[in-house]
Coordinates of N, CA and C and ligand atoms in Angstrom, one line a residue:
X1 N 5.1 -16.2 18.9 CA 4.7 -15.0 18.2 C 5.7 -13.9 18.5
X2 N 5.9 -13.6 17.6 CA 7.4 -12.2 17.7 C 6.5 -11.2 17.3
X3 N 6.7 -10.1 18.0 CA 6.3 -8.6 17.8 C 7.4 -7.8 16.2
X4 N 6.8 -7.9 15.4 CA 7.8 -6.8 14.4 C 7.6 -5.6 14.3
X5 N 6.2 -5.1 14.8 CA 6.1 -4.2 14.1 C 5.3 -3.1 15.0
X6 N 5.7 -2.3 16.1 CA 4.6 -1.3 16.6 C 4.6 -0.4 16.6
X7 N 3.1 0.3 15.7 CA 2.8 1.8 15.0 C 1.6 2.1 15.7
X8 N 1.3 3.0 15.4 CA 0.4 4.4 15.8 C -1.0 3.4 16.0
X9 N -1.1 2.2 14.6 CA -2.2 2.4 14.8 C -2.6 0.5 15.2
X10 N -1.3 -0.1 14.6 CA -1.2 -1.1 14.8 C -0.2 -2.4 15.1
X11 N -0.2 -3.7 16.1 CA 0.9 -4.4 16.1 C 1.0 -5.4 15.1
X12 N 1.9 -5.7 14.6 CA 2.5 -6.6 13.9 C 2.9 -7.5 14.3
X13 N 2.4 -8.8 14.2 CA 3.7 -10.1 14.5 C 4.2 -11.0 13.1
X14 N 5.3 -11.4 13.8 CA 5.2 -13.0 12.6 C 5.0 -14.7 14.0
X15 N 4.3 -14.9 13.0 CA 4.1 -16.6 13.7 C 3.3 -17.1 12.4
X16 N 3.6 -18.6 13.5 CA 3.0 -19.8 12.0 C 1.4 -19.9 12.2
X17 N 0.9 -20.1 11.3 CA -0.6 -20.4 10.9 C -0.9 -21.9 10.2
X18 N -1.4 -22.5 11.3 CA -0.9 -23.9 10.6 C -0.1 -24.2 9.4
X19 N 0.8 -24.1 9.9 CA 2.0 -24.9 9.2 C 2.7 -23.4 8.3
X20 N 2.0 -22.6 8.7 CA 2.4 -21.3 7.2 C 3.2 -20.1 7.7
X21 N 3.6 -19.6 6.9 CA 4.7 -18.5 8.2 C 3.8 -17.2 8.0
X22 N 3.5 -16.6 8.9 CA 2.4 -15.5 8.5 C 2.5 -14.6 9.2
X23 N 1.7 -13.6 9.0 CA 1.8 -12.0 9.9 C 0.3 -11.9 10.4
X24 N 0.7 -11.2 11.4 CA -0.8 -10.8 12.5 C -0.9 -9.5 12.6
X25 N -1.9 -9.0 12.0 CA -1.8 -7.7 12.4 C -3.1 -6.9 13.4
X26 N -3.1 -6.7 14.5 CA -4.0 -6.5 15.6 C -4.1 -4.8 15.6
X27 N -5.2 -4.4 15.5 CA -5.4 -3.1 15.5 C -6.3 -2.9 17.5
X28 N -5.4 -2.1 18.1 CA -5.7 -1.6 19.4 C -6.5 -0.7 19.4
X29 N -7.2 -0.9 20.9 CA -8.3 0.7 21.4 C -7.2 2.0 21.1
X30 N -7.6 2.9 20.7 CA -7.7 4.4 20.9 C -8.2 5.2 22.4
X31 N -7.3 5.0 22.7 CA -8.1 5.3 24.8 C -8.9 6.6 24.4
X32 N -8.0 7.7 23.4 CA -8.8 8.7 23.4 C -9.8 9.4 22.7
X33 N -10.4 7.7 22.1 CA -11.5 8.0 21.4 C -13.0 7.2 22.6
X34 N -14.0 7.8 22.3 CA -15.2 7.3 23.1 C -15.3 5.5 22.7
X35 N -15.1 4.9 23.7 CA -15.1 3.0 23.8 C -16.1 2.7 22.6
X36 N -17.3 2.9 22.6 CA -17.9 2.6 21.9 C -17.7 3.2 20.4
X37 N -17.9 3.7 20.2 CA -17.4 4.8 19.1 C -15.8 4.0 18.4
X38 N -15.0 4.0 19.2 CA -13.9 3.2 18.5 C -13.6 2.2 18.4
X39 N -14.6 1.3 19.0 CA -14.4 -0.2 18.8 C -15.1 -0.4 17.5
X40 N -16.5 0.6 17.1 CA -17.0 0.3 15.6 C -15.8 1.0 14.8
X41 N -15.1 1.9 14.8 CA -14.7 2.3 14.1 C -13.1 1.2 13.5
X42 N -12.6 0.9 14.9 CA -11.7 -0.2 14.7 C -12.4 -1.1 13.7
X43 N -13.2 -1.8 14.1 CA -14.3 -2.4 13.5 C -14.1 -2.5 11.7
X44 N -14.2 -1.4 11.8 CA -14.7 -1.0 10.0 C -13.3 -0.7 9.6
X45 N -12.1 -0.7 10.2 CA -11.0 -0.5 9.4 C -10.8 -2.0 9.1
X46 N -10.9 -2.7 9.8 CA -10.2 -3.9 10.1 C -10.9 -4.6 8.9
X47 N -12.0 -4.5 8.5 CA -12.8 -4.8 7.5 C -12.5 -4.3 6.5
X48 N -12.4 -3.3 6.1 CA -12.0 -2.2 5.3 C -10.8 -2.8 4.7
X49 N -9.8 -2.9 5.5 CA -8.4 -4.2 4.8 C -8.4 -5.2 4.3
X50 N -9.3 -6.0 5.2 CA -9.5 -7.4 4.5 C -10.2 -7.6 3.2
X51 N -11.4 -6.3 3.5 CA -12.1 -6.3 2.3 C -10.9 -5.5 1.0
X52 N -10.6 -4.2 1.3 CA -9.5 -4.1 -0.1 C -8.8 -5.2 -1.0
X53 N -7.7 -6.1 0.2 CA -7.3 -7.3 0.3 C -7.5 -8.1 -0.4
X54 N -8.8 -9.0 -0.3 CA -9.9 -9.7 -0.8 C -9.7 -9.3 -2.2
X55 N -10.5 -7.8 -2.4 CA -10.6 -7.4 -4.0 C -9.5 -7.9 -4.9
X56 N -8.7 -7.2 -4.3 CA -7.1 -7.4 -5.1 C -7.0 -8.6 -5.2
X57 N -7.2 -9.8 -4.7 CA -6.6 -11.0 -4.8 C -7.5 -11.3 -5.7
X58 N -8.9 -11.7 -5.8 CA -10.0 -12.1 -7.0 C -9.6 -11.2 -7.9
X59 N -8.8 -10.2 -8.3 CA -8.9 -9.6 -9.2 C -7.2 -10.0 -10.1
X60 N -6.5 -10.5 -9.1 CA -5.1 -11.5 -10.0 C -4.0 -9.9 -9.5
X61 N -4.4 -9.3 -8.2 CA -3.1 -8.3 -7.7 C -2.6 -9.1 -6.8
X62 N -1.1 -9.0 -7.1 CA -0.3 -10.4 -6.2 C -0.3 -9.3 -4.7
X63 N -1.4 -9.7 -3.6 CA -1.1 -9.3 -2.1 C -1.1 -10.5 -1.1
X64 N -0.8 -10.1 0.2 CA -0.6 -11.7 0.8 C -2.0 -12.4 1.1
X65 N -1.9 -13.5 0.7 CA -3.3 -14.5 1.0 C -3.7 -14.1 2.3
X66 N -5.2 -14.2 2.3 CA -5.9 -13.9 3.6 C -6.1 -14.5 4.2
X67 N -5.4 -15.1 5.8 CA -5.4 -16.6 6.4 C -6.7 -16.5 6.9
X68 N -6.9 -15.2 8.0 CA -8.3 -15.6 8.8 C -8.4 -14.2 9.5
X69 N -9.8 -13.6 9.9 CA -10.2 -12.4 10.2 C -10.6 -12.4 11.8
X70 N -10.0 -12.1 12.9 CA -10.4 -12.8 13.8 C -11.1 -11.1 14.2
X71 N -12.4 -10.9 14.4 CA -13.3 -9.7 14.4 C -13.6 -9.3 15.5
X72 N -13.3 -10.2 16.5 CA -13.5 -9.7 18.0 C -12.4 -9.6 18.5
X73 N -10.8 -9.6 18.2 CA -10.2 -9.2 18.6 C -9.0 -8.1 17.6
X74 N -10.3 -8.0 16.2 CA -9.6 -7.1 15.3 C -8.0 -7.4 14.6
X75 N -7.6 -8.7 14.9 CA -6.9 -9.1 14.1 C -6.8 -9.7 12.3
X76 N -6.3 -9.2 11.5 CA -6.3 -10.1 11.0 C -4.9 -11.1 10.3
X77 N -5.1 -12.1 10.1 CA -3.8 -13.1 10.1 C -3.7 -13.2 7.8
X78 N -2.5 -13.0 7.8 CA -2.1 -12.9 6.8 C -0.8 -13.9 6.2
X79 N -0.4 -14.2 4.6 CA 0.6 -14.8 4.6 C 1.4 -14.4 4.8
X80 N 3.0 -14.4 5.3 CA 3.9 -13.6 5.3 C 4.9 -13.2 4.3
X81 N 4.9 -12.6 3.3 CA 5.9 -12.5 1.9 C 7.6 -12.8 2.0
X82 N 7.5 -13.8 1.4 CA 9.1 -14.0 1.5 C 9.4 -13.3 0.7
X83 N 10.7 -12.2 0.4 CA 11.2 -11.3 -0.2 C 11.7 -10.0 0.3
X84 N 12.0 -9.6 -0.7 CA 12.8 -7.8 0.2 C 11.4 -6.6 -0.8
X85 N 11.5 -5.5 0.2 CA 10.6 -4.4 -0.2 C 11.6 -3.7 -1.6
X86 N 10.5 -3.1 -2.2 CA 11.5 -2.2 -3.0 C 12.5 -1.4 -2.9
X87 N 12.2 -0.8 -1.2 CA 12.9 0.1 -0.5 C 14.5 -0.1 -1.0
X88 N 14.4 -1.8 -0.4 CA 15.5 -2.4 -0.2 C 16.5 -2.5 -1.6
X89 N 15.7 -3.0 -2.2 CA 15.9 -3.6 -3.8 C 16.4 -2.2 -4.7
X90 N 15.7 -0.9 -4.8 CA 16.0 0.3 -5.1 C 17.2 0.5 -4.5
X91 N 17.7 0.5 -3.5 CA 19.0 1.0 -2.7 C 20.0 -0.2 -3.1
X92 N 20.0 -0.8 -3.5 CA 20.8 -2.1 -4.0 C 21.2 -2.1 -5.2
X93 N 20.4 -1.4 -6.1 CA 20.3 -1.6 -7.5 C 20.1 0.0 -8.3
X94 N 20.4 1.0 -7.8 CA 20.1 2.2 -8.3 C 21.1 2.4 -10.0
X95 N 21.8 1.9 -10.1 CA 22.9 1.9 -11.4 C 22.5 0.9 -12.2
X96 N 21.8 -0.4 -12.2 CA 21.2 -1.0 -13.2 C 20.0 -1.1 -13.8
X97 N 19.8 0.1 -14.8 CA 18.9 0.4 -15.4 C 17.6 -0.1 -16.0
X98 N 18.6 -1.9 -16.1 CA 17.3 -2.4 -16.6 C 16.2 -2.8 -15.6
X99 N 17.0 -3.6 -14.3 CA 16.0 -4.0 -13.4 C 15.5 -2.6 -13.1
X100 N 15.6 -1.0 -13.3 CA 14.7 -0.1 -12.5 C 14.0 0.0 -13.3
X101 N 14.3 -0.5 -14.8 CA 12.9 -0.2 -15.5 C 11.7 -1.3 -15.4
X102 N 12.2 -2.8 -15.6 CA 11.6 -3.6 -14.7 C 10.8 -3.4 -13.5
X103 N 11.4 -2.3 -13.0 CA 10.2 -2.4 -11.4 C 9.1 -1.3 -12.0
X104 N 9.7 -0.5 -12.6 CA 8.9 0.6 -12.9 C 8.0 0.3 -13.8
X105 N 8.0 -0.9 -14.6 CA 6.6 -1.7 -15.3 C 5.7 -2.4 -14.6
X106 N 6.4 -3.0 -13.5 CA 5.4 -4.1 -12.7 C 4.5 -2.7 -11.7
X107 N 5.3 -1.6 -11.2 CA 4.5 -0.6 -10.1 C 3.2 0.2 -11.2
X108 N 3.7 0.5 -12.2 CA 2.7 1.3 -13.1 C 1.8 0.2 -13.2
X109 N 2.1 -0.8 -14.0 CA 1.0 -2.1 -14.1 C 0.1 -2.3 -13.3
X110 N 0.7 -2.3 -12.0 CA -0.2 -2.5 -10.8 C -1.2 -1.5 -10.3
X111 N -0.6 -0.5 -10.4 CA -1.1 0.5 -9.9 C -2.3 0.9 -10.9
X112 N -2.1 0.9 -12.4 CA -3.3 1.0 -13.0 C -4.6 -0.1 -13.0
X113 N -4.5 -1.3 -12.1 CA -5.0 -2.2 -12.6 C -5.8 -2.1 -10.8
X114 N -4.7 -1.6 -9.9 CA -5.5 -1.3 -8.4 C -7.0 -0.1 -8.6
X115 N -6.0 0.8 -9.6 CA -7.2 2.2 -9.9 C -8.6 1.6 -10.5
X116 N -7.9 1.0 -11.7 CA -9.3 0.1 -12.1 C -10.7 -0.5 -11.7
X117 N -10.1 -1.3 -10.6 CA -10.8 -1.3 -9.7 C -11.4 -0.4 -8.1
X118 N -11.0 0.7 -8.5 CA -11.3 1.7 -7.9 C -11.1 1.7 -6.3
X119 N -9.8 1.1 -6.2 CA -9.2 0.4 -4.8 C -8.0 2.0 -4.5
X120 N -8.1 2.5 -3.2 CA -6.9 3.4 -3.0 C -6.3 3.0 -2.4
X121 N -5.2 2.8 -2.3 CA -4.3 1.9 -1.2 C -4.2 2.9 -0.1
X122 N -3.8 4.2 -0.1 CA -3.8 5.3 1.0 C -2.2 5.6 1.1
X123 N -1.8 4.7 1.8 CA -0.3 4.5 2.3 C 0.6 4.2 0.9
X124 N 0.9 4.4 -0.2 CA 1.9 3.8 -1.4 C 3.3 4.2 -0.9
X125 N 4.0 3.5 -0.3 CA 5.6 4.0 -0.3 C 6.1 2.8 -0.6
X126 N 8.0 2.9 -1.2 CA 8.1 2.2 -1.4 C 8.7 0.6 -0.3
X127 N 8.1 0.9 1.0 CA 8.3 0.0 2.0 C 7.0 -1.4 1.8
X128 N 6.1 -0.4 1.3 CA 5.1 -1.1 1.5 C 4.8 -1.9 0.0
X129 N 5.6 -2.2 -0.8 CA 5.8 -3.1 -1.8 C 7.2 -3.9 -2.0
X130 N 6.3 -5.2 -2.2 CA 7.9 -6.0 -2.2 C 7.7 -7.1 -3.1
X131 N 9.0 -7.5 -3.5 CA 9.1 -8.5 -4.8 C 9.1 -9.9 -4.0
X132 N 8.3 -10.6 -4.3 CA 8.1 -11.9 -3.8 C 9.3 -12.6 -4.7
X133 N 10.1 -13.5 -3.8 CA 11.6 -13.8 -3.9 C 11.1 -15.2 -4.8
X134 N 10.1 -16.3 -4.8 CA 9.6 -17.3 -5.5 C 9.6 -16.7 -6.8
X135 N 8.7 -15.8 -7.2 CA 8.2 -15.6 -8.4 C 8.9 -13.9 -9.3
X136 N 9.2 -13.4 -8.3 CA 9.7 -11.9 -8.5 C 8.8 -11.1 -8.9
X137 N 7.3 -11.5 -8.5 CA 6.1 -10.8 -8.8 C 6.4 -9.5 -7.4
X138 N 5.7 -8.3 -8.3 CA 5.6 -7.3 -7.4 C 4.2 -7.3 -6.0
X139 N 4.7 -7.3 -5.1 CA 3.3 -7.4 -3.8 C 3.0 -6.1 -3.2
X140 N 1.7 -5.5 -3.1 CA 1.6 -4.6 -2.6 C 1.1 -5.5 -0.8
X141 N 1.6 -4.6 0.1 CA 1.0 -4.6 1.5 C 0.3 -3.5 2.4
X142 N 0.2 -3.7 3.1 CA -0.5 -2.6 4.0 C -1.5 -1.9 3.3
X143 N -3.0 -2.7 4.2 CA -3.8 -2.2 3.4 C -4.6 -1.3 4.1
X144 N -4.0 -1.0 5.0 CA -4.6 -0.5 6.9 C -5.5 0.8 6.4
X145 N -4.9 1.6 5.7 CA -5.5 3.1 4.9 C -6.2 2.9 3.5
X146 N -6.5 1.9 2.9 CA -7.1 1.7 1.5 C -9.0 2.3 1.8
X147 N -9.0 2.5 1.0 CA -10.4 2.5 0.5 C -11.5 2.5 -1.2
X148 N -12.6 2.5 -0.9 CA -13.2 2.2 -2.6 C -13.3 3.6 -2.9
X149 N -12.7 3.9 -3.9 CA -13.1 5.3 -4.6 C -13.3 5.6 -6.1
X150 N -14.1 5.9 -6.4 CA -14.0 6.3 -8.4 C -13.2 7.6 -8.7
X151 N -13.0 8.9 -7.4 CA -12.7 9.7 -8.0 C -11.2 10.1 -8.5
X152 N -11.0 10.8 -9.6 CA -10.2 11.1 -10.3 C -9.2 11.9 -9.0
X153 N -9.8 12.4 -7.9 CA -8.8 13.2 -7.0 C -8.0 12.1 -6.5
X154 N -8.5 11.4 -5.6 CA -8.5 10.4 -4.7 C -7.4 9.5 -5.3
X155 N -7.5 8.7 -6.9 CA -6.5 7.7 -7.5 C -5.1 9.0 -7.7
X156 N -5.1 10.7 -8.1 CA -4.0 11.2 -8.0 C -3.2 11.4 -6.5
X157 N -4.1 11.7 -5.6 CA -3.5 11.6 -4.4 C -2.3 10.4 -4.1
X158 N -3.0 9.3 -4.6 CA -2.5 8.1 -4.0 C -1.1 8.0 -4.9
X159 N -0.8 8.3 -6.2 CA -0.1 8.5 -6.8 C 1.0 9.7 -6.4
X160 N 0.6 10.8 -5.5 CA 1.2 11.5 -5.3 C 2.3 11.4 -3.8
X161 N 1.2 10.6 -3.1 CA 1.9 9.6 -1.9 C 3.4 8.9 -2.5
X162 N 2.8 8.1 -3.4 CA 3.8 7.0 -3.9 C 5.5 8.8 -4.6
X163 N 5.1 9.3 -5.1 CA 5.8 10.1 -5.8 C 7.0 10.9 -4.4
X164 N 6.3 11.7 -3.7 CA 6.8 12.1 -2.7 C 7.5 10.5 -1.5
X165 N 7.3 9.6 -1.9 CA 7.7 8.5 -0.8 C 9.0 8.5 -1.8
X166 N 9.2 8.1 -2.8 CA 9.9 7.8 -3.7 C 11.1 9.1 -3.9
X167 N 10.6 10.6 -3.7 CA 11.5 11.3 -3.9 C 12.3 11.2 -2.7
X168 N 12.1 11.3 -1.6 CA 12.3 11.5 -0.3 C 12.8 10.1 0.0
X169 N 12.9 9.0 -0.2 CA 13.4 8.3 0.1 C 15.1 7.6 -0.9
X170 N 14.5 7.9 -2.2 CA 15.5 7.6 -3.0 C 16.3 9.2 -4.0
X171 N 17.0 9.3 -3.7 CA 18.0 10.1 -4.9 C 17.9 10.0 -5.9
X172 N 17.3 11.1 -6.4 CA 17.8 11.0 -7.8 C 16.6 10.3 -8.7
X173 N 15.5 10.2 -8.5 CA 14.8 8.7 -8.7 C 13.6 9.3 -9.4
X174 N 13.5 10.6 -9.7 CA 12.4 11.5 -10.4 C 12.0 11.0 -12.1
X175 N 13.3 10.4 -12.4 CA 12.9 10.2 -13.9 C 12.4 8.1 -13.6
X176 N 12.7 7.7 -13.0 CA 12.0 6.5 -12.3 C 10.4 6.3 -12.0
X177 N 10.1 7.9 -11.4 CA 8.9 7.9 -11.3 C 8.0 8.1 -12.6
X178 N 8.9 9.0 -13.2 CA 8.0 9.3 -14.4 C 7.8 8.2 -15.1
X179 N 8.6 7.0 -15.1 CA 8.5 5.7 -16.0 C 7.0 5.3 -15.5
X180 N 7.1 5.1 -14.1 CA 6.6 4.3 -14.0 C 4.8 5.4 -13.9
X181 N 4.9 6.5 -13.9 CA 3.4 7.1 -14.9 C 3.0 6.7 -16.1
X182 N 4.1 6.5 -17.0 CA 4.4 6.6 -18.0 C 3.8 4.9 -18.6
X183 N 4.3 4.2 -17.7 CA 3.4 2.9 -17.6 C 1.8 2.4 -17.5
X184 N 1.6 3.7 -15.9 CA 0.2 3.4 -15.4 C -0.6 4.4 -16.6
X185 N -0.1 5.6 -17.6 CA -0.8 6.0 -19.0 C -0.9 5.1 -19.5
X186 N -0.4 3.9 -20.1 CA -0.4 3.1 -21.4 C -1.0 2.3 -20.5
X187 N -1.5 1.7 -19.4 CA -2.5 0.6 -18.7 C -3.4 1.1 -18.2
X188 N -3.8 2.4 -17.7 CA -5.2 2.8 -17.0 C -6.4 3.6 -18.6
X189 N -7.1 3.1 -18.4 CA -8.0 3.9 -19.3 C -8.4 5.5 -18.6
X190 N -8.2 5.5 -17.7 CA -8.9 7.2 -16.7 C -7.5 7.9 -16.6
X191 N -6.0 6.9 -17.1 CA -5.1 8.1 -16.7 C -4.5 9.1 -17.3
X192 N -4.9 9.7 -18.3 CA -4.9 11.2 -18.6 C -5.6 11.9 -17.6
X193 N -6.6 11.5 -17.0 CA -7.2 12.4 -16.2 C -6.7 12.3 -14.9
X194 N -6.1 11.6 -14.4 CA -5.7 11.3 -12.9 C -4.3 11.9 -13.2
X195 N -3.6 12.2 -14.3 CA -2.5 12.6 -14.3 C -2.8 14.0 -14.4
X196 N -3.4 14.5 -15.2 CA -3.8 16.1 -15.2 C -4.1 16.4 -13.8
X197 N -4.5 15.5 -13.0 CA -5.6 15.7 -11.9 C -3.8 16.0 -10.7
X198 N -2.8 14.9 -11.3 CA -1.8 14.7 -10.3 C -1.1 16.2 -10.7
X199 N -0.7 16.6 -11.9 CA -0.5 18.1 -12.1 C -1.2 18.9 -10.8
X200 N -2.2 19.1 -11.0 CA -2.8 19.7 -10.0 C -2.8 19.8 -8.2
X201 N -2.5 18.5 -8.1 CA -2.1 18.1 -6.8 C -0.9 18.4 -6.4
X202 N 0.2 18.2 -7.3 CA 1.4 18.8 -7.1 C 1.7 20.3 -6.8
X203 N 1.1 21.2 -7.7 CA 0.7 21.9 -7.4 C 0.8 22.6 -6.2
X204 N -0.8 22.2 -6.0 CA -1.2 22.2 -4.0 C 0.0 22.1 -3.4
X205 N 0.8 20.9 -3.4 CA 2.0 20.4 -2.5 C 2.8 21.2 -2.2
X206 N 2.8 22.2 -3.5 CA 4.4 23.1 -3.3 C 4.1 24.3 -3.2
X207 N 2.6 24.6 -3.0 CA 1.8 25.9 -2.4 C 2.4 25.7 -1.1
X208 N 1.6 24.7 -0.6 CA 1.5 24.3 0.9 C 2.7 24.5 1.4
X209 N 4.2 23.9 1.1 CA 5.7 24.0 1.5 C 5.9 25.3 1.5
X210 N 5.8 26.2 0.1 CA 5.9 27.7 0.7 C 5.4 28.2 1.9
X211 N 4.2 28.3 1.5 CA 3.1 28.7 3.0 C 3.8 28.3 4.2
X212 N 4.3 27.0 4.4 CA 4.5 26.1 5.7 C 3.7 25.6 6.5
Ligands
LIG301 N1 2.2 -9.7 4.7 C1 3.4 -9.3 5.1 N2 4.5 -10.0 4.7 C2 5.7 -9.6 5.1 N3 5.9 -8.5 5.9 C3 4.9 -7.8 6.3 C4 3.5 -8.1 5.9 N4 2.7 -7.3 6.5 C5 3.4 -6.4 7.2 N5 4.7 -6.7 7.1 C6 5.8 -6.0 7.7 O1 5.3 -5.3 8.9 C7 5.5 -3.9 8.7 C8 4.2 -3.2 9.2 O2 3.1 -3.6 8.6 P1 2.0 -2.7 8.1 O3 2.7 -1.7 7.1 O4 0.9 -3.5 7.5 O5 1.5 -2.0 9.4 P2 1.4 -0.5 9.9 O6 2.1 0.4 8.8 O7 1.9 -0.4 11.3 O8 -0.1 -0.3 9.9 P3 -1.1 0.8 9.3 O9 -0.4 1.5 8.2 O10 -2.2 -0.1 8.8 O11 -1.5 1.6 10.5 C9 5.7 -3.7 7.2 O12 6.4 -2.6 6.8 C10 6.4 -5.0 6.8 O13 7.8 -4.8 7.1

């Protein structure tokens, strides 16, 4: 078991799962939250993922198969995505227009079809999506921050995450994003209103940066 990955809130490994190459992701105590108190809360994240997870997959969003939920030690075991993140793929490919329009169909597509089901991913950056190298299907991951929501705020937030991850990570990539709105309008039936709603949020964003 190799450690890849250690964050705030959780470890990462890769190892095999009978016979399958897969990721572990173990969510630890919070020393400075009350023992009891954060073991339920751990608890209900850890569920909270698998359950997001779960949705998306019965619903035909390519995420990694769910190997096994292990609840008493808050892990849960996943497949591991062969492929590179967009991150990657974006920085590789910024001059050929067609593959960025290409991605920018599969992320709107998705993303309208996650809102649909009234799934928030929380975290949208472009690390946390990757083109599976078999099929060249887009994969969303990390589902550590997802939750169920209907509201029209909540799907622009998550949209606004993705926007700000994308400006700040990539140059120049503003008319990239608008494609890919431009996409999740012509697939979401609610997104005129989650876009007016993202007007709005943006907004806020660039209040807030004045202010500091
Ligand atoms: N199913 C997967 N397949 C391939 N790589 C993965 C997979 N899950 C996670 N990773 C890798 O591990 C890294 C960390 O995983 P993840 O983003 O789920 O955890 P985290 O950000 O630390 O947790 P959280 O946001 O839930 O607190 C990812 O950026 C990715 O590189």
């Amino acid at each position: 078991m190799q450690l890849i990955q250690q964050g705030a809130e959780a470890k990462v490994y890769a190892l095999t799962f009978y016979g399958k190459e897969a990721i572990a992701k173990e969510r630890f105590p919070k020393t400075y939250r009350h023992p009891v108190l954060d073991k339920k809360l751990t608890a209900r994240r850890v569920i909270q993922e698998a359950r997001c997870l779960y949705r998306c997959q019965q619903a035909g969003i390519d995420t990694p198969a769910l190997y096994y939920i292990d609840s008493n030690r808050n892990i849960i075991y996943m497949e591991r995505i062969q492929g590179c993140t967009v991150k990657q793929y974006l920085l590789n490919q910024t001059d050929d227009k067609a593959a960025c329009d290409g991605i920018a169909e599969k992320i709107g597509t998705t993303l309208a079809t996650l809102h649909a089901l009234d799934i928030i991913h929380g975290d949208l950056t472009t690390s946390n999506l990757y083109i599976r190298e078999s099929t060249n299907s887009l994969v969303l991951i990390d589902f550590g921050l997802s939750f169920i929501s209907n509201l029209v705020e909540d799907k622009a937030v998550d949209l606004y995450v993705l926007e700000r991850a994308f400006l700040s990570t990539h140059p120049n990539s503003q008319a990239l994003f608008d494609k890919i709105i431009q996409v999740y309008l012509k697939r979401s039936t609610t997104g005129k209103q989650v876009y007016a709603r993202l007007e709005d949020v943006r907004l806020r964003g660039r209040k807030k940066s004045m202010v500091g």
